[in-house]
Amino acid sequence: LLQMLEFFYQIGHNWGVAIILLSVAIYLILFPLSIKQLRSMKQMQELQPKIEELRKTYKDNPQRLNKEIMELYRRHKINPLGGCLPVLLQIPVFFALYQVLIRSVALKGAKFFWIQDLSLPDKIISLPGTYPLIGNSINILPILMSVSMFFQQKLSSATQMSSSSEQQKMMLILFPIIFVFIFYNMPAGLVLYWLVNNILMLVQQVRMNRIKKTETVS
């Protein structure tokens, strides 16, 4: 991974640009799986009304409910776990990049826009004291990443007014907030990598939604 970063550094002459190019390259490598993930999520979203009907019909029989839901997925050729694969494949890259950022001498003090050191959190404002979860600084990148996650989930979430959709609405807000605090004190380069990946996924989701609307109209 460090060799790939060094290659992209020769192109962009900046470590921040190198991390962005790395994120784009890995996104393109995983692009076929990402497309399958988005299609699977869209198909599951379209099946939500039928799943809600099954929940009402078999609310007192959980085993039968699970069986009927799996049968519904089988008939529509949907793998409910298929959407997890691209994320799982990103995890080794995530941890490897973390090690590169904290161990590589070349990245110590590497600047990118307002970021003074890509191997440290992107502190933009120092606070007068130390506070729980956020420490003593305001970091922008984790907040931007959280916003991108919010819109990414919003595009992929179901819109039915039901108990399950209420849970989705809760997770729509809660999940990005949790990730803000998980990533808040991570190296800025790592958060930058994840932010770029989120933006690329978001753009692809918007594109697929527009194609779907066009097909529906025609």
PDB file of N, CA and C in Angstrom, residues 26-73:
ATOM      1  N   ILE A  26      -8.875   2.074  -5.717  1.00  0.00           N
ATOM      2  CA  ILE A  26      -9.475   0.933  -5.024  1.00  0.00           C
ATOM      3  C   ILE A  26     -10.975   0.874  -5.312  1.00  0.00           C
ATOM      4  N   TYR A  27     -11.610   2.046  -5.402  1.00  0.00           N
ATOM      5  CA  TYR A  27     -13.036   2.077  -5.756  1.00  0.00           C
ATOM      6  C   TYR A  27     -13.256   1.456  -7.140  1.00  0.00           C
ATOM      7  N   LEU A  28     -12.396   1.793  -8.088  1.00  0.00           N
ATOM      8  CA  LEU A  28     -12.539   1.250  -9.446  1.00  0.00           C
ATOM      9  C   LEU A  28     -12.296  -0.255  -9.468  1.00  0.00           C
ATOM     10  N   ILE A  29     -11.349  -0.717  -8.644  1.00  0.00           N
ATOM     11  CA  ILE A  29     -11.081  -2.166  -8.566  1.00  0.00           C
ATOM     12  C   ILE A  29     -12.303  -2.906  -8.031  1.00  0.00           C
ATOM     13  N   LEU A  30     -12.952  -2.309  -7.025  1.00  0.00           N
ATOM     14  CA  LEU A  30     -14.124  -2.932  -6.397  1.00  0.00           C
ATOM     15  C   LEU A  30     -15.440  -2.517  -7.064  1.00  0.00           C
ATOM     16  N   PHE A  31     -15.344  -1.771  -8.162  1.00  0.00           N
ATOM     17  CA  PHE A  31     -16.548  -1.214  -8.792  1.00  0.00           C
ATOM     18  C   PHE A  31     -17.598  -2.263  -9.157  1.00  0.00           C
ATOM     19  N   PRO A  32     -17.221  -3.401  -9.771  1.00  0.00           N
ATOM     20  CA  PRO A  32     -18.251  -4.405 -10.084  1.00  0.00           C
ATOM     21  C   PRO A  32     -19.006  -4.890  -8.853  1.00  0.00           C
ATOM     22  N   LEU A  33     -18.278  -5.100  -7.750  1.00  0.00           N
ATOM     23  CA  LEU A  33     -18.935  -5.537  -6.511  1.00  0.00           C
ATOM     24  C   LEU A  33     -19.798  -4.419  -5.929  1.00  0.00           C
ATOM     25  N   SER A  34     -19.332  -3.174  -6.068  1.00  0.00           N
ATOM     26  CA  SER A  34     -20.104  -2.043  -5.549  1.00  0.00           C
ATOM     27  C   SER A  34     -21.426  -1.894  -6.300  1.00  0.00           C
ATOM     28  N   ILE A  35     -21.388  -2.126  -7.607  1.00  0.00           N
ATOM     29  CA  ILE A  35     -22.618  -2.054  -8.408  1.00  0.00           C
ATOM     30  C   ILE A  35     -23.604  -3.128  -7.945  1.00  0.00           C
ATOM     31  N   LYS A  36     -23.087  -4.328  -7.714  1.00  0.00           N
ATOM     32  CA  LYS A  36     -23.949  -5.405  -7.214  1.00  0.00           C
ATOM     33  C   LYS A  36     -24.532  -5.035  -5.854  1.00  0.00           C
ATOM     34  N   GLN A  37     -23.709  -4.419  -5.004  1.00  0.00           N
ATOM     35  CA  GLN A  37     -24.170  -4.000  -3.687  1.00  0.00           C
ATOM     36  C   GLN A  37     -25.325  -3.014  -3.811  1.00  0.00           C
ATOM     37  N   LEU A  38     -25.162  -1.986  -4.661  1.00  0.00           N
ATOM     38  CA  LEU A  38     -26.192  -0.965  -4.817  1.00  0.00           C
ATOM     39  C   LEU A  38     -27.464  -1.548  -5.412  1.00  0.00           C
ATOM     40  N   ARG A  39     -27.326  -2.452  -6.373  1.00  0.00           N
ATOM     41  CA  ARG A  39     -28.502  -3.081  -6.977  1.00  0.00           C
ATOM     42  C   ARG A  39     -29.234  -3.951  -5.967  1.00  0.00           C
ATOM     43  N   SER A  40     -28.447  -4.678  -5.150  1.00  0.00           N
ATOM     44  CA  SER A  40     -29.053  -5.518  -4.120  1.00  0.00           C
ATOM     45  C   SER A  40     -29.815  -4.676  -3.109  1.00  0.00           C
ATOM     46  N   MET A  41     -29.225  -3.543  -2.701  1.00  0.00           N
ATOM     47  CA  MET A  41     -29.894  -2.653  -1.751  1.00  0.00           C
ATOM     48  C   MET A  41     -31.177  -2.087  -2.350  1.00  0.00           C
ATOM     49  N   LYS A  42     -31.114  -1.730  -3.645  1.00  0.00           N
ATOM     50  CA  LYS A  42     -32.289  -1.181  -4.312  1.00  0.00           C
ATOM     51  C   LYS A  42     -33.401  -2.220  -4.414  1.00  0.00           C
ATOM     52  N   GLN A  43     -33.023  -3.464  -4.742  1.00  0.00           N
ATOM     53  CA  GLN A  43     -34.013  -4.536  -4.848  1.00  0.00           C
ATOM     54  C   GLN A  43     -34.653  -4.830  -3.498  1.00  0.00           C
ATOM     55  N   MET A  44     -33.841  -4.839  -2.448  1.00  0.00           N
ATOM     56  CA  MET A  44     -34.380  -5.081  -1.106  1.00  0.00           C
ATOM     57  C   MET A  44     -35.309  -3.948  -0.690  1.00  0.00           C
ATOM     58  N   GLN A  45     -34.969  -2.736  -1.103  1.00  0.00           N
ATOM     59  CA  GLN A  45     -35.831  -1.595  -0.815  1.00  0.00           C
ATOM     60  C   GLN A  45     -37.186  -1.765  -1.500  1.00  0.00           C
ATOM     61  N   GLU A  46     -37.167  -2.231  -2.749  1.00  0.00           N
ATOM     62  CA  GLU A  46     -38.413  -2.416  -3.498  1.00  0.00           C
ATOM     63  C   GLU A  46     -39.273  -3.530  -2.915  1.00  0.00           C
ATOM     64  N   LEU A  47     -38.626  -4.466  -2.216  1.00  0.00           N
ATOM     65  CA  LEU A  47     -39.381  -5.583  -1.625  1.00  0.00           C
ATOM     66  C   LEU A  47     -39.945  -5.262  -0.245  1.00  0.00           C
ATOM     67  N   GLN A  48     -39.619  -4.092   0.298  1.00  0.00           N
ATOM     68  CA  GLN A  48     -40.057  -3.753   1.656  1.00  0.00           C
ATOM     69  C   GLN A  48     -41.571  -3.854   1.866  1.00  0.00           C
ATOM     70  N   PRO A  49     -42.411  -3.390   0.903  1.00  0.00           N
ATOM     71  CA  PRO A  49     -43.865  -3.544   1.114  1.00  0.00           C
ATOM     72  C   PRO A  49     -44.297  -4.998   1.287  1.00  0.00           C
ATOM     73  N   LYS A  50     -43.710  -5.885   0.481  1.00  0.00           N
ATOM     74  CA  LYS A  50     -44.059  -7.309   0.584  1.00  0.00           C
ATOM     75  C   LYS A  50     -43.565  -7.902   1.903  1.00  0.00           C
ATOM     76  N   ILE A  51     -42.389  -7.462   2.333  1.00  0.00           N
ATOM     77  CA  ILE A  51     -41.847  -7.949   3.606  1.00  0.00           C
ATOM     78  C   ILE A  51     -42.723  -7.475   4.764  1.00  0.00           C
ATOM     79  N   GLU A  52     -43.234  -6.250   4.680  1.00  0.00           N
ATOM     80  CA  GLU A  52     -44.123  -5.742   5.721  1.00  0.00           C
ATOM     81  C   GLU A  52     -45.420  -6.541   5.782  1.00  0.00           C
ATOM     82  N   GLU A  53     -45.912  -6.938   4.616  1.00  0.00           N
ATOM     83  CA  GLU A  53     -47.116  -7.773   4.578  1.00  0.00           C
ATOM     84  C   GLU A  53     -46.865  -9.116   5.245  1.00  0.00           C
ATOM     85  N   LEU A  54     -45.689  -9.680   4.973  1.00  0.00           N
ATOM     86  CA  LEU A  54     -45.331 -10.955   5.600  1.00  0.00           C
ATOM     87  C   LEU A  54     -45.214 -10.801   7.116  1.00  0.00           C
ATOM     88  N   ARG A  55     -44.660  -9.689   7.570  1.00  0.00           N
ATOM     89  CA  ARG A  55     -44.514  -9.455   9.013  1.00  0.00           C
ATOM     90  C   ARG A  55     -45.866  -9.367   9.697  1.00  0.00           C
ATOM     91  N   LYS A  56     -46.817  -8.756   9.014  1.00  0.00           N
ATOM     92  CA  LYS A  56     -48.163  -8.664   9.581  1.00  0.00           C
ATOM     93  C   LYS A  56     -48.850 -10.030   9.588  1.00  0.00           C
ATOM     94  N   THR A  57     -48.628 -10.784   8.519  1.00  0.00           N
ATOM     95  CA  THR A  57     -49.283 -12.089   8.398  1.00  0.00           C
ATOM     96  C   THR A  57     -48.732 -13.092   9.395  1.00  0.00           C
ATOM     97  N   TYR A  58     -47.404 -13.086   9.571  1.00  0.00           N
ATOM     98  CA  TYR A  58     -46.758 -14.099  10.421  1.00  0.00           C
ATOM     99  C   TYR A  58     -46.129 -13.468  11.666  1.00  0.00           C
ATOM    100  N   LYS A  59     -46.763 -12.439  12.221  1.00  0.00           N
ATOM    101  CA  LYS A  59     -46.183 -11.749  13.372  1.00  0.00           C
ATOM    102  C   LYS A  59     -46.078 -12.646  14.605  1.00  0.00           C
ATOM    103  N   ASP A  60     -46.903 -13.697  14.667  1.00  0.00           N
ATOM    104  CA  ASP A  60     -46.865 -14.614  15.812  1.00  0.00           C
ATOM    105  C   ASP A  60     -46.069 -15.887  15.520  1.00  0.00           C
ATOM    106  N   ASN A  61     -45.454 -15.927  14.349  1.00  0.00           N
ATOM    107  CA  ASN A  61     -44.705 -17.126  13.956  1.00  0.00           C
ATOM    108  C   ASN A  61     -43.370 -16.696  13.345  1.00  0.00           C
ATOM    109  N   PRO A  62     -42.367 -16.388  14.175  1.00  0.00           N
ATOM    110  CA  PRO A  62     -41.082 -15.875  13.678  1.00  0.00           C
ATOM    111  C   PRO A  62     -40.365 -16.825  12.721  1.00  0.00           C
ATOM    112  N   GLN A  63     -40.446 -18.130  13.003  1.00  0.00           N
ATOM    113  CA  GLN A  63     -39.765 -19.106  12.142  1.00  0.00           C
ATOM    114  C   GLN A  63     -40.370 -19.109  10.744  1.00  0.00           C
ATOM    115  N   ARG A  64     -41.689 -19.103  10.680  1.00  0.00           N
ATOM    116  CA  ARG A  64     -42.358 -19.067   9.379  1.00  0.00           C
ATOM    117  C   ARG A  64     -42.074 -17.751   8.658  1.00  0.00           C
ATOM    118  N   LEU A  65     -42.023 -16.658   9.425  1.00  0.00           N
ATOM    119  CA  LEU A  65     -41.730 -15.346   8.847  1.00  0.00           C
ATOM    120  C   LEU A  65     -40.356 -15.347   8.185  1.00  0.00           C
ATOM    121  N   ASN A  66     -39.344 -15.851   8.900  1.00  0.00           N
ATOM    122  CA  ASN A  66     -37.995 -15.907   8.334  1.00  0.00           C
ATOM    123  C   ASN A  66     -37.948 -16.777   7.087  1.00  0.00           C
ATOM    124  N   LYS A  67     -38.656 -17.875   7.129  1.00  0.00           N
ATOM    125  CA  LYS A  67     -38.690 -18.782   5.985  1.00  0.00           C
ATOM    126  C   LYS A  67     -39.322 -18.103   4.774  1.00  0.00           C
ATOM    127  N   GLU A  68     -40.415 -17.378   4.991  1.00  0.00           N
ATOM    128  CA  GLU A  68     -41.117 -16.705   3.898  1.00  0.00           C
ATOM    129  C   GLU A  68     -40.276 -15.555   3.326  1.00  0.00           C
ATOM    130  N   ILE A  69     -39.575 -14.847   4.201  1.00  0.00           N
ATOM    131  CA  ILE A  69     -38.720 -13.748   3.728  1.00  0.00           C
ATOM    132  C   ILE A  69     -37.575 -14.286   2.880  1.00  0.00           C
ATOM    133  N   MET A  70     -36.942 -15.375   3.341  1.00  0.00           N
ATOM    134  CA  MET A  70     -35.853 -15.983   2.567  1.00  0.00           C
ATOM    135  C   MET A  70     -36.364 -16.529   1.244  1.00  0.00           C
ATOM    136  N   GLU A  71     -37.571 -17.054   1.241  1.00  0.00           N
ATOM    137  CA  GLU A  71     -38.174 -17.543   0.004  1.00  0.00           C
ATOM    138  C   GLU A  71     -38.433 -16.376  -0.961  1.00  0.00           C
ATOM    139  N   LEU A  72     -38.841 -15.251  -0.411  1.00  0.00           N
ATOM    140  CA  LEU A  72     -39.060 -14.053  -1.222  1.00  0.00           C
ATOM    141  C   LEU A  72     -37.752 -13.592  -1.860  1.00  0.00           C
ATOM    142  N   TYR A  73     -36.680 -13.598  -1.063  1.00  0.00           N
ATOM    143  CA  TYR A  73     -35.363 -13.241  -1.605  1.00  0.00           C
ATOM    144  C   TYR A  73     -34.942 -14.225  -2.692  1.00  0.00           C
TER     145      TYR A  73
END
